[in-house]
mmCIF file of C-alpha atoms in Angstrom:
data_model
loop_
_atom_site.group_PDB
_atom_site.id
_atom_site.type_symbol
_atom_site.label_atom_id
_atom_site.label_comp_id
_atom_site.label_asym_id
_atom_site.label_seq_id
_atom_site.Cartn_x
_atom_site.Cartn_y
_atom_site.Cartn_z
ATOM 1 C CA MET A 19 -131.534 116.071 35.043
ATOM 2 C CA SER A 20 -130.769 116.709 38.670
ATOM 3 C CA ASP A 21 -128.651 119.726 39.604
ATOM 4 C CA GLU A 22 -125.600 117.464 39.949
ATOM 5 C CA GLU A 23 -126.203 115.776 36.594
ATOM 6 C CA LEU A 24 -126.610 119.137 34.869
ATOM 7 C CA MET A 25 -123.408 120.440 36.451
ATOM 8 C CA ARG A 26 -121.492 117.363 35.284
ATOM 9 C CA PHE A 27 -123.042 117.555 31.797
ATOM 10 C CA SER A 28 -122.108 121.252 31.606
ATOM 11 C CA ARG A 29 -118.496 120.542 32.607
ATOM 12 C CA GLU A 30 -118.239 117.813 29.979
ATOM 13 C CA ASN A 31 -119.613 120.075 27.248
ATOM 14 C CA ARG A 32 -117.724 123.313 27.661
ATOM 15 C CA PRO A 33 -117.772 126.014 26.313
ATOM 16 C CA TYR A 34 -121.555 125.685 26.014
ATOM 17 C CA ARG A 35 -123.728 127.208 28.740
ATOM 18 C CA MET A 36 -126.753 125.300 29.968
ATOM 19 C CA GLU A 37 -129.911 126.279 31.766
ATOM 20 C CA ARG A 38 -132.859 124.189 32.912
ATOM 21 C CA GLU A 39 -136.452 125.189 32.261
ATOM 22 C CA PRO A 40 -138.999 124.784 35.090
ATOM 23 C CA ASN A 41 -140.369 121.746 33.205
ATOM 24 C CA GLY A 42 -136.917 120.100 33.235
ATOM 25 C CA GLU A 43 -136.044 120.817 29.598
ATOM 26 C CA ILE A 44 -132.338 121.615 29.127
ATOM 27 C CA LEU A 45 -131.363 124.668 27.093
ATOM 28 C CA ILE A 46 -127.943 124.637 25.454
ATOM 29 C CA MET A 47 -126.477 128.011 24.532
ATOM 30 C CA THR A 48 -123.436 128.667 22.404
ATOM 31 C CA PRO A 49 -120.643 130.936 23.605
ATOM 32 C CA THR A 50 -121.223 134.639 23.001
ATOM 33 C CA GLY A 51 -119.709 136.447 20.065
ATOM 34 C CA TYR A 52 -116.899 138.968 20.215
ATOM 35 C CA ARG A 53 -118.932 142.147 20.706
ATOM 36 C CA THR A 54 -121.491 140.657 23.100
ATOM 37 C CA GLY A 55 -118.762 139.021 25.193
ATOM 38 C CA SER A 56 -116.855 142.273 25.460
ATOM 39 C CA THR A 57 -119.974 144.255 26.346
ATOM 40 C CA ASN A 58 -120.991 141.691 28.968
ATOM 41 C CA GLN A 59 -117.516 141.821 30.521
ATOM 42 C CA ARG A 60 -117.693 145.631 30.813
ATOM 43 C CA ILE A 61 -121.101 145.388 32.517
ATOM 44 C CA SER A 62 -119.848 142.745 34.978
ATOM 45 C CA GLN A 63 -116.689 144.722 35.643
ATOM 46 C CA ALA A 64 -118.605 147.927 36.425
ATOM 47 C CA LEU A 65 -120.949 146.041 38.762
ATOM 48 C CA GLY A 66 -118.033 144.246 40.413
ATOM 49 C CA VAL A 67 -116.035 147.435 41.049
ATOM 50 C CA TRP A 68 -119.090 149.056 42.604
ATOM 51 C CA ALA A 69 -119.887 145.989 44.742
ATOM 52 C CA ASP A 70 -116.319 145.818 46.057
ATOM 53 C CA GLU A 71 -116.515 149.467 47.117
ATOM 54 C CA ASP A 72 -120.072 149.172 48.448
ATOM 55 C CA GLY A 73 -119.435 146.021 50.486
ATOM 56 C CA ARG A 74 -123.058 144.854 50.864
ATOM 57 C CA GLY A 75 -122.959 141.954 48.433
ATOM 58 C CA VAL A 76 -121.192 139.907 45.806
ATOM 59 C CA VAL A 77 -121.304 139.913 41.987
ATOM 60 C CA PHE A 78 -121.586 136.879 39.709
ATOM 61 C CA ASP A 79 -120.725 136.552 36.048
ATOM 62 C CA SER A 80 -122.710 134.979 33.245
ATOM 63 C CA SER A 81 -121.457 131.464 33.928
ATOM 64 C CA THR A 82 -123.064 131.273 37.392
ATOM 65 C CA GLY A 83 -126.229 129.199 37.649
ATOM 66 C CA PHE A 84 -128.883 129.699 40.309
ATOM 67 C CA THR A 85 -131.634 127.189 41.176
ATOM 68 C CA LEU A 86 -134.866 129.146 41.339
ATOM 69 C CA SER A 87 -137.905 128.267 43.420
ATOM 70 C CA ASN A 88 -139.785 127.144 40.276
ATOM 71 C CA GLY A 89 -137.121 124.479 39.608
ATOM 72 C CA ALA A 90 -135.382 126.326 36.777
ATOM 73 C CA ILE A 91 -131.635 126.815 36.724
ATOM 74 C CA ARG A 92 -130.802 130.181 35.214
ATOM 75 C CA SER A 93 -127.643 132.192 34.713
ATOM 76 C CA PRO A 94 -128.069 135.936 34.183
ATOM 77 C CA ASP A 95 -125.421 137.892 32.320
ATOM 78 C CA ALA A 96 -124.497 139.704 35.545
ATOM 79 C CA SER A 97 -126.030 139.537 39.005
ATOM 80 C CA TRP A 98 -125.678 140.780 42.558
ATOM 81 C CA LEU A 99 -126.597 138.975 45.771
ATOM 82 C CA SER A 100 -126.507 140.500 49.238
ATOM 83 C CA HIS A 101 -124.156 139.013 51.801
ATOM 84 C CA ARG A 102 -127.227 138.444 53.989
ATOM 85 C CA LYS A 103 -128.728 136.025 51.458
ATOM 86 C CA GLY A 104 -125.413 134.519 50.383
ATOM 87 C CA ASP A 105 -124.244 133.899 53.944
ATOM 88 C CA ALA A 106 -127.486 132.003 54.674
ATOM 89 C CA LEU A 107 -126.442 129.316 52.156
ATOM 90 C CA THR A 108 -124.665 126.229 53.429
ATOM 91 C CA PRO A 109 -121.157 125.485 52.112
ATOM 92 C CA GLU A 110 -122.677 122.635 50.073
ATOM 93 C CA GLN A 111 -125.251 124.983 48.523
ATOM 94 C CA GLN A 112 -122.478 127.431 47.644
ATOM 95 C CA THR A 113 -120.610 124.680 45.759
ATOM 96 C CA GLY A 114 -123.325 123.970 43.184
ATOM 97 C CA TYR A 115 -126.199 125.876 41.660
ATOM 98 C CA ALA A 116 -127.192 127.835 44.743
ATOM 99 C CA PRO A 117 -130.902 127.668 45.620
ATOM 100 C CA VAL A 118 -131.260 131.430 45.747
ATOM 101 C CA CYS A 119 -132.476 134.185 43.450
ATOM 102 C CA PRO A 120 -130.168 137.194 43.075
ATOM 103 C CA GLU A 121 -131.714 140.464 44.182
ATOM 104 C CA PHE A 122 -130.373 142.245 41.075
ATOM 105 C CA VAL A 123 -129.802 140.884 37.573
ATOM 106 C CA ILE A 124 -128.721 142.305 34.252
ATOM 107 C CA GLU A 125 -129.596 140.553 31.010
ATOM 108 C CA LEU A 126 -127.841 141.626 27.812
ATOM 109 C CA THR A 127 -129.326 140.819 24.432
ATOM 110 C CA SER A 128 -127.107 139.349 21.748
ATOM 111 C CA PRO A 129 -127.783 139.469 18.002
ATOM 112 C CA SER A 130 -129.117 135.895 18.085
ATOM 113 C CA ASP A 131 -131.619 136.593 20.911
ATOM 114 C CA ARG A 132 -135.300 137.144 20.348
ATOM 115 C CA LEU A 133 -136.129 140.190 22.463
ATOM 116 C CA GLU A 134 -139.528 138.774 23.490
ATOM 117 C CA ASN A 135 -137.840 135.625 24.841
ATOM 118 C CA VAL A 136 -135.403 137.660 26.942
ATOM 119 C CA LYS A 137 -138.241 139.843 28.281
ATOM 120 C CA LYS A 138 -140.165 136.687 29.189
ATOM 121 C CA LYS A 139 -137.102 135.296 30.995
ATOM 122 C CA VAL A 140 -136.748 138.512 32.993
ATOM 123 C CA LEU A 141 -140.410 138.546 34.038
ATOM 124 C CA ASP A 142 -141.242 134.820 34.337
ATOM 125 C CA GLU A 143 -137.963 133.675 35.821
ATOM 126 C CA TRP A 144 -136.193 136.521 37.593
ATOM 127 C CA ILE A 145 -138.964 138.822 38.794
ATOM 128 C CA ALA A 146 -141.416 135.964 39.478
ATOM 129 C CA ASN A 147 -138.823 134.138 41.596
ATOM 130 C CA GLY A 148 -137.700 137.038 43.777
ATOM 131 C CA THR A 149 -135.412 139.406 41.892
ATOM 132 C CA GLU A 150 -136.016 142.923 43.204
ATOM 133 C CA LEU A 151 -134.554 144.770 40.209
ATOM 134 C CA ALA A 152 -133.706 143.626 36.677
ATOM 135 C CA TRP A 153 -132.209 145.535 33.775
ATOM 136 C CA LEU A 154 -132.552 144.353 30.203
ATOM 137 C CA VAL A 155 -129.794 145.980 28.142
ATOM 138 C CA ASP A 156 -130.375 145.932 24.384
ATOM 139 C CA SER A 157 -127.179 147.179 22.757
ATOM 140 C CA GLN A 158 -128.715 146.926 19.264
ATOM 141 C CA THR A 159 -131.336 149.615 20.037
ATOM 142 C CA ARG A 160 -129.389 151.308 22.867
ATOM 143 C CA ARG A 161 -132.374 150.758 25.128
ATOM 144 C CA VAL A 162 -132.452 149.719 28.791
ATOM 145 C CA THR A 163 -135.669 148.345 30.259
ATOM 146 C CA ILE A 164 -135.970 148.330 34.043
ATOM 147 C CA TYR A 165 -138.193 145.774 35.769
ATOM 148 C CA ARG A 166 -139.408 145.794 39.365
ATOM 149 C CA PRO A 167 -141.985 143.467 40.953
ATOM 150 C CA GLY A 168 -145.535 144.819 40.752
ATOM 151 C CA GLN A 169 -144.595 147.791 38.558
ATOM 152 C CA GLU A 170 -144.761 148.629 34.879
ATOM 153 C CA ALA A 171 -141.475 148.296 33.037
ATOM 154 C CA GLU A 172 -139.546 151.539 32.655
ATOM 155 C CA VAL A 173 -137.893 152.021 29.245
ATOM 156 C CA LEU A 174 -134.876 154.275 28.859
ATOM 157 C CA GLU A 175 -133.989 155.255 25.285
ATOM 158 C CA ASP A 176 -130.231 155.723 24.758
ATOM 159 C CA PRO A 177 -129.523 156.718 28.371
ATOM 160 C CA THR A 178 -126.169 158.226 29.308
ATOM 161 C CA SER A 179 -126.265 156.228 32.530
ATOM 162 C CA VAL A 180 -128.589 153.982 34.506
ATOM 163 C CA GLN A 181 -128.909 154.424 38.256
ATOM 164 C CA GLY A 182 -129.350 151.535 40.662
ATOM 165 C CA THR A 183 -132.177 151.741 43.183
ATOM 166 C CA GLY A 184 -133.274 149.679 46.172
ATOM 167 C CA CYS A 185 -130.847 146.835 46.813
ATOM 168 C CA VAL A 186 -128.196 148.345 44.483
ATOM 169 C CA ALA A 187 -128.736 152.014 45.349
ATOM 170 C CA GLY A 188 -125.528 153.844 44.522
ATOM 171 C CA PHE A 189 -124.626 151.712 41.500
ATOM 172 C CA GLU A 190 -124.371 153.631 38.237
ATOM 173 C CA LEU A 191 -123.814 152.008 34.865
ATOM 174 C CA VAL A 192 -122.270 154.596 32.543
ATOM 175 C CA MET A 193 -123.627 153.606 29.166
ATOM 176 C CA GLU A 194 -120.930 155.286 27.041
ATOM 177 C CA ARG A 195 -118.564 152.636 28.407
ATOM 178 C CA ILE A 196 -121.079 149.960 27.425
ATOM 179 C CA TRP A 197 -122.218 151.284 24.053
ATOM 180 C CA GLY A 198 -118.840 152.633 23.016
ATOM 181 C CA GLY A 199 -116.626 149.974 24.512
ATOM 182 C CA LYS A 200 -114.320 152.420 26.297
#
C-alpha cells in the first residue's frame, strides 16, 4: 500500500492502529488495554509538558505515523521531534505520514508484546533510521532500557526517574508516576 492508501485504510478501520514493514507488509494492532493506555498517556503527558516548557520541539502521541527512510511506517508510543526538523517538512508532508524520524522515541511494552520484538523495533527501525535516543519502558519488570546509536544498551532496573540526554536534555520521566499511576 502507498502512504495514502494506508492512511485511508487506517481511517476506515478504526480503532485499529496500522504500521507498514519495510517489505510492505501491513501490521494491524488492536487498541491498548486499560492499564497500558493509561500508562502511555502519562508518559506522553510528561513529555508534552516538558516540551511545551522547553520550546525546542514538538511531541507526538502513539497514533502518529512516520515514514522512515527504509520505507516502513512506524508509530512510537511517544516521540519528540525538533522544530528544526519539523519546520523543514512541507505542509503536504505534515498532513500525512511525515517522512522524518523523530530524534527521541519511547516504546512501552504491553502484556501482549514479545519483548524481543519491541527491542528489534527499537534497534532496526528507530535507531537504524536516525533516532538519537530511544527508551524502552517495560512496566511488567519495571525496567527501562536506553538505546543510543553506536552504543551498548543501558538497562535501568526499577529507576526512580530517567533523565533525558542529548536532544531531550532536561527531560525527566519520574517513574513513580508511571509505575504507580499517580
